[in-house]
Coordinates of C-alpha atoms in Angstrom, one line a residue:
M1 CA 40.9 -36.3 13.2
V2 CA 42.8 -38.6 11.0
I3 CA 43.6 -37.3 7.6
P4 CA 44.5 -40.0 5.0
P5 CA 46.6 -39.4 1.8
E6 CA 44.7 -36.7 -0.1
I7 CA 43.3 -34.8 2.9
H8 CA 43.7 -31.1 3.4
L9 CA 41.3 -28.6 5.0
P10 CA 39.8 -24.9 4.6
V11 CA 40.7 -21.5 6.0
S12 CA 38.7 -18.3 6.2
D13 CA 38.8 -15.0 7.8
S14 CA 36.7 -14.6 10.9
A15 CA 33.6 -12.6 10.3
H16 CA 33.6 -11.3 13.8
P17 CA 35.0 -7.9 14.8
R18 CA 38.3 -7.8 16.4
H19 CA 39.7 -5.2 18.7
K20 CA 43.3 -4.4 19.3
I21 CA 44.8 -2.0 21.8
Q22 CA 45.8 1.3 20.1
S23 CA 49.1 2.6 21.6
G24 CA 50.8 5.9 21.4
S25 CA 47.6 8.0 21.2
C26 CA 47.6 9.4 24.7
P27 CA 49.2 9.1 28.1
E28 CA 48.2 6.2 30.3
S29 CA 46.8 8.5 32.9
D30 CA 44.3 9.9 30.4
I31 CA 42.8 6.5 29.4
S32 CA 39.5 6.9 31.1
S33 CA 38.7 10.4 30.0
D34 CA 40.5 11.2 26.7
C35 CA 40.6 7.7 25.2
P36 CA 37.1 6.2 25.5
L37 CA 37.9 3.5 22.9
F38 CA 40.8 2.2 24.9
P39 CA 39.6 -0.9 26.8
L40 CA 39.9 -0.9 30.6
R41 CA 42.0 -3.6 32.1
N42 CA 38.8 -5.5 33.2
D43 CA 37.5 -5.5 29.7
I44 CA 40.5 -7.0 28.0
F45 CA 40.1 -10.6 26.7
P46 CA 43.4 -11.9 25.1
C47 CA 43.6 -15.0 23.0
T48 CA 46.0 -17.4 24.6
A49 CA 46.9 -18.9 21.2
C50 CA 47.8 -15.8 19.2
G51 CA 47.7 -12.9 21.7
E52 CA 45.0 -10.9 19.9
I53 CA 43.0 -8.7 22.2
F54 CA 39.1 -8.5 22.3
Q55 CA 36.8 -6.2 24.3
K56 CA 34.0 -8.8 24.6
S57 CA 34.3 -12.3 25.8
H58 CA 31.9 -13.6 23.1
F59 CA 34.2 -12.1 20.4
L60 CA 37.1 -14.1 21.9
E61 CA 35.0 -17.3 21.9
Q62 CA 34.0 -16.7 18.2
H63 CA 37.6 -16.0 17.3
Q64 CA 38.9 -19.2 19.0
A65 CA 36.1 -21.3 17.5
T66 CA 37.0 -20.3 13.9
E67 CA 40.7 -19.3 13.9
H68 CA 42.0 -21.9 16.4
A69 CA 39.5 -24.7 15.8
V70 CA 42.1 -27.4 15.5
S71 CA 45.7 -28.1 16.4
E72 CA 48.1 -30.7 14.9
L73 CA 49.2 -33.6 17.1
T74 CA 52.9 -34.3 16.7
D75 CA 54.5 -37.7 16.5
G76 CA 55.6 -37.5 20.2
D77 CA 52.0 -36.9 21.4
S78 CA 50.3 -39.9 23.0
G79 CA 47.1 -39.0 21.3
N80 CA 48.8 -39.2 17.9
N81 CA 49.9 -42.7 18.6
I82 CA 46.5 -43.8 19.9
V83 CA 44.7 -42.5 16.8
R84 CA 47.2 -44.0 14.4
I85 CA 46.7 -47.5 16.0
M86 CA 42.9 -47.1 16.0
F87 CA 42.9 -46.0 12.4
K88 CA 45.1 -48.8 11.1
T89 CA 43.2 -51.5 12.9
G90 CA 40.7 -53.2 10.6
W91 CA 42.5 -52.6 7.3
T92 CA 43.3 -56.1 6.0
D93 CA 44.4 -54.9 2.6
K94 CA 47.7 -53.1 3.3
V95 CA 47.8 -51.7 -0.3
K96 CA 44.6 -49.8 0.3
N97 CA 45.4 -48.7 3.8
P98 CA 45.7 -44.9 3.3
E99 CA 48.7 -43.1 4.6
I100 CA 48.0 -40.8 7.5
R101 CA 49.3 -37.3 6.5
R102 CA 48.4 -35.5 9.6
I103 CA 46.3 -35.8 12.8
L104 CA 44.4 -32.8 14.0
K105 CA 42.8 -32.3 17.4
I106 CA 39.4 -30.6 17.3
H107 CA 38.9 -28.0 20.0
N108 CA 35.1 -28.2 20.5
S109 CA 33.4 -25.1 21.8
P110 CA 32.1 -25.2 25.4
K111 CA 28.5 -25.2 24.0
I112 CA 29.1 -28.4 22.0
R113 CA 30.9 -30.1 24.9
T114 CA 28.1 -29.1 27.3
R115 CA 25.4 -30.4 24.9
F116 CA 27.2 -33.8 24.7
E117 CA 27.8 -34.1 28.5
E118 CA 24.1 -33.2 29.2
Y119 CA 23.0 -35.9 26.9
R120 CA 25.4 -38.4 28.5
E121 CA 24.0 -37.6 31.9
L122 CA 20.4 -38.2 30.6
V123 CA 21.5 -41.6 29.3
K124 CA 23.2 -42.5 32.7
A125 CA 20.1 -41.3 34.7
K126 CA 17.8 -43.3 32.5
A127 CA 19.9 -46.5 32.8
A128 CA 20.0 -46.0 36.6
R129 CA 16.2 -45.7 36.8
N130 CA 15.7 -48.9 34.8
G131 CA 18.3 -50.9 36.7
A132 CA 21.4 -52.7 35.3
V133 CA 20.5 -55.9 33.5
G134 CA 24.0 -56.8 32.1
N135 CA 27.4 -55.5 31.3
R136 CA 25.9 -53.2 28.7
D137 CA 23.6 -51.5 31.1
E138 CA 26.4 -51.2 33.7
R139 CA 28.4 -49.2 31.1
C140 CA 25.4 -47.0 30.5
I141 CA 25.2 -46.2 34.2
A142 CA 28.9 -45.6 34.5
D143 CA 29.6 -43.4 31.4
G144 CA 26.6 -43.5 29.1
N145 CA 28.3 -46.4 27.2
E146 CA 30.6 -43.8 25.6
L147 CA 32.5 -45.2 22.6
L148 CA 35.0 -44.0 20.0
R149 CA 33.7 -44.5 16.5
F150 CA 34.6 -43.3 13.0
N151 CA 32.8 -41.1 10.6
C152 CA 34.2 -40.3 7.1
L153 CA 33.6 -36.9 5.5
T154 CA 34.7 -34.8 2.6
F155 CA 36.1 -31.3 2.7
T156 CA 37.3 -28.7 0.2
C157 CA 39.6 -26.3 2.1
D158 CA 43.2 -26.4 3.4
L159 CA 42.6 -27.0 7.1
G160 CA 45.7 -28.5 8.6
I161 CA 48.0 -27.7 5.7
N162 CA 51.1 -25.7 6.8
R163 CA 49.6 -25.7 10.3
S164 CA 46.5 -23.9 9.3
T165 CA 44.0 -24.0 12.2
S166 CA 41.2 -21.9 10.8
I167 CA 37.9 -23.4 9.6
C168 CA 36.3 -22.1 6.4
N169 CA 32.8 -21.0 5.4
Q170 CA 32.6 -23.0 2.1
Q171 CA 29.2 -24.4 1.4
Y172 CA 30.4 -27.9 0.6
C173 CA 33.1 -28.3 3.1
S174 CA 31.5 -30.9 5.4
V175 CA 34.4 -31.1 7.9
C176 CA 34.4 -27.4 8.7
G177 CA 30.6 -27.4 8.9
I178 CA 30.7 -30.2 11.5
I179 CA 33.4 -28.6 13.5
K180 CA 31.6 -25.3 13.6
Y181 CA 28.0 -26.5 14.1
G182 CA 28.1 -30.1 15.0
F183 CA 26.0 -32.8 13.3
S184 CA 22.7 -31.6 12.0
P185 CA 19.8 -32.3 14.4
K186 CA 17.5 -32.7 11.4
M187 CA 19.1 -36.1 10.6
D188 CA 17.2 -39.2 11.8
G189 CA 20.5 -40.6 13.1
I190 CA 24.2 -40.2 12.7
S191 CA 26.0 -43.2 11.3
T192 CA 29.3 -44.0 13.1
L193 CA 31.3 -47.1 12.4
F194 CA 33.6 -49.5 14.4
T195 CA 36.5 -49.4 12.0
S196 CA 38.1 -46.7 9.8
W197 CA 38.0 -49.1 6.9
R198 CA 34.2 -49.4 7.1
A199 CA 33.9 -45.6 7.4
H200 CA 36.2 -45.1 4.5
M201 CA 34.1 -47.4 2.3
S202 CA 30.9 -45.5 3.2
I203 CA 32.0 -42.8 0.7
P204 CA 32.4 -43.7 -3.0
E205 CA 35.9 -44.6 -3.8
N206 CA 36.2 -42.2 -6.7
V207 CA 34.7 -39.2 -4.9
E208 CA 38.1 -37.3 -5.0
E209 CA 38.5 -37.9 -8.7
E210 CA 34.9 -37.1 -9.6
F211 CA 34.9 -33.8 -7.7
K212 CA 38.6 -32.9 -8.3
F213 CA 37.5 -29.6 -9.8
M214 CA 36.1 -28.7 -6.3
N215 CA 39.3 -29.8 -4.6
V216 CA 37.3 -32.4 -2.7
K217 CA 39.3 -34.6 -0.3
R218 CA 38.3 -37.0 2.5
A219 CA 39.0 -36.9 6.2
M220 CA 38.2 -39.3 9.0
L221 CA 36.6 -38.1 12.2
V222 CA 37.2 -40.0 15.5
C223 CA 34.0 -39.3 17.4
R224 CA 33.0 -39.7 21.0
V225 CA 29.7 -41.4 20.9
G226 CA 27.1 -41.5 23.7
A227 CA 25.7 -44.8 22.5
G228 CA 23.6 -45.7 25.6
R229 CA 21.6 -48.9 25.2
V230 CA 22.1 -50.1 21.6
G231 CA 19.3 -51.9 19.8
S232 CA 19.3 -53.8 16.6
E233 CA 17.9 -52.2 13.4
G234 CA 14.2 -51.6 13.6
E235 CA 13.9 -51.4 17.4
E236 CA 12.4 -48.2 18.8
I237 CA 14.8 -45.5 19.9
N238 CA 14.6 -43.1 22.9
K239 CA 11.5 -44.5 24.5
E240 CA 10.9 -43.2 28.0
D241 CA 10.0 -46.7 29.2
G242 CA 13.5 -48.0 28.9
G243 CA 13.9 -48.4 25.2
F244 CA 17.1 -48.1 23.2
D245 CA 19.1 -44.9 23.0
S246 CA 20.7 -45.8 19.7
G247 CA 20.4 -48.4 17.0
T248 CA 23.0 -50.3 15.0
G249 CA 25.0 -47.7 13.1
I250 CA 23.2 -44.8 14.8
A251 CA 24.2 -42.9 17.9
K252 CA 24.6 -39.5 19.5
V253 CA 28.0 -38.0 18.8
L254 CA 30.1 -35.0 19.8

């Protein structure tokens, strides 16, 4: 995720119960009989990021999804360089080209990754059934015509500041909502754009100033998009008879 000049992001305490090993309460030999709350070795689920201990695997998953949702990519990271190059491409006005303050890597939950991968497999299978007509269809068969596209959002928290990795629960923090739940399935389509400049311009230029009282900032998401067969505006989407999987400006994203 690219964060231009004014971008910072939210933090909140996890609402899920945490369990830590209590020490010094009884001898190790008495764990099973006299210390029923002491987790057995097979029931311990440690967080590899911070070392916190949980008694249930789903508590660990919830903890990691909220407390370790992102990590910052340093200057020496190859991903950092790639994102910087992608972000700066397309900005012809160097004065307006926002400075990149930090680049965060989103750690998507297994559920979100699986949902994306399942959709990509459906696109590939559909393209294979209909046969390859051109380069576009060959890409659909190979990888679902997966693309990298930009989506600009606002946020109101401090995610990423001082290496903060926790997402918040603030109602109007779009970035944390997307990280936690993904894009809303109620939407007719999700608009993703070829350049960061176009994505940046999709949000009013004065949004930060107008909603300064809410600490609103903007962030840029770099999205993996399973575009499939892309049709022009007005053509039917997701038809079983070989129609288009996405339209201009609309595609399935992770």
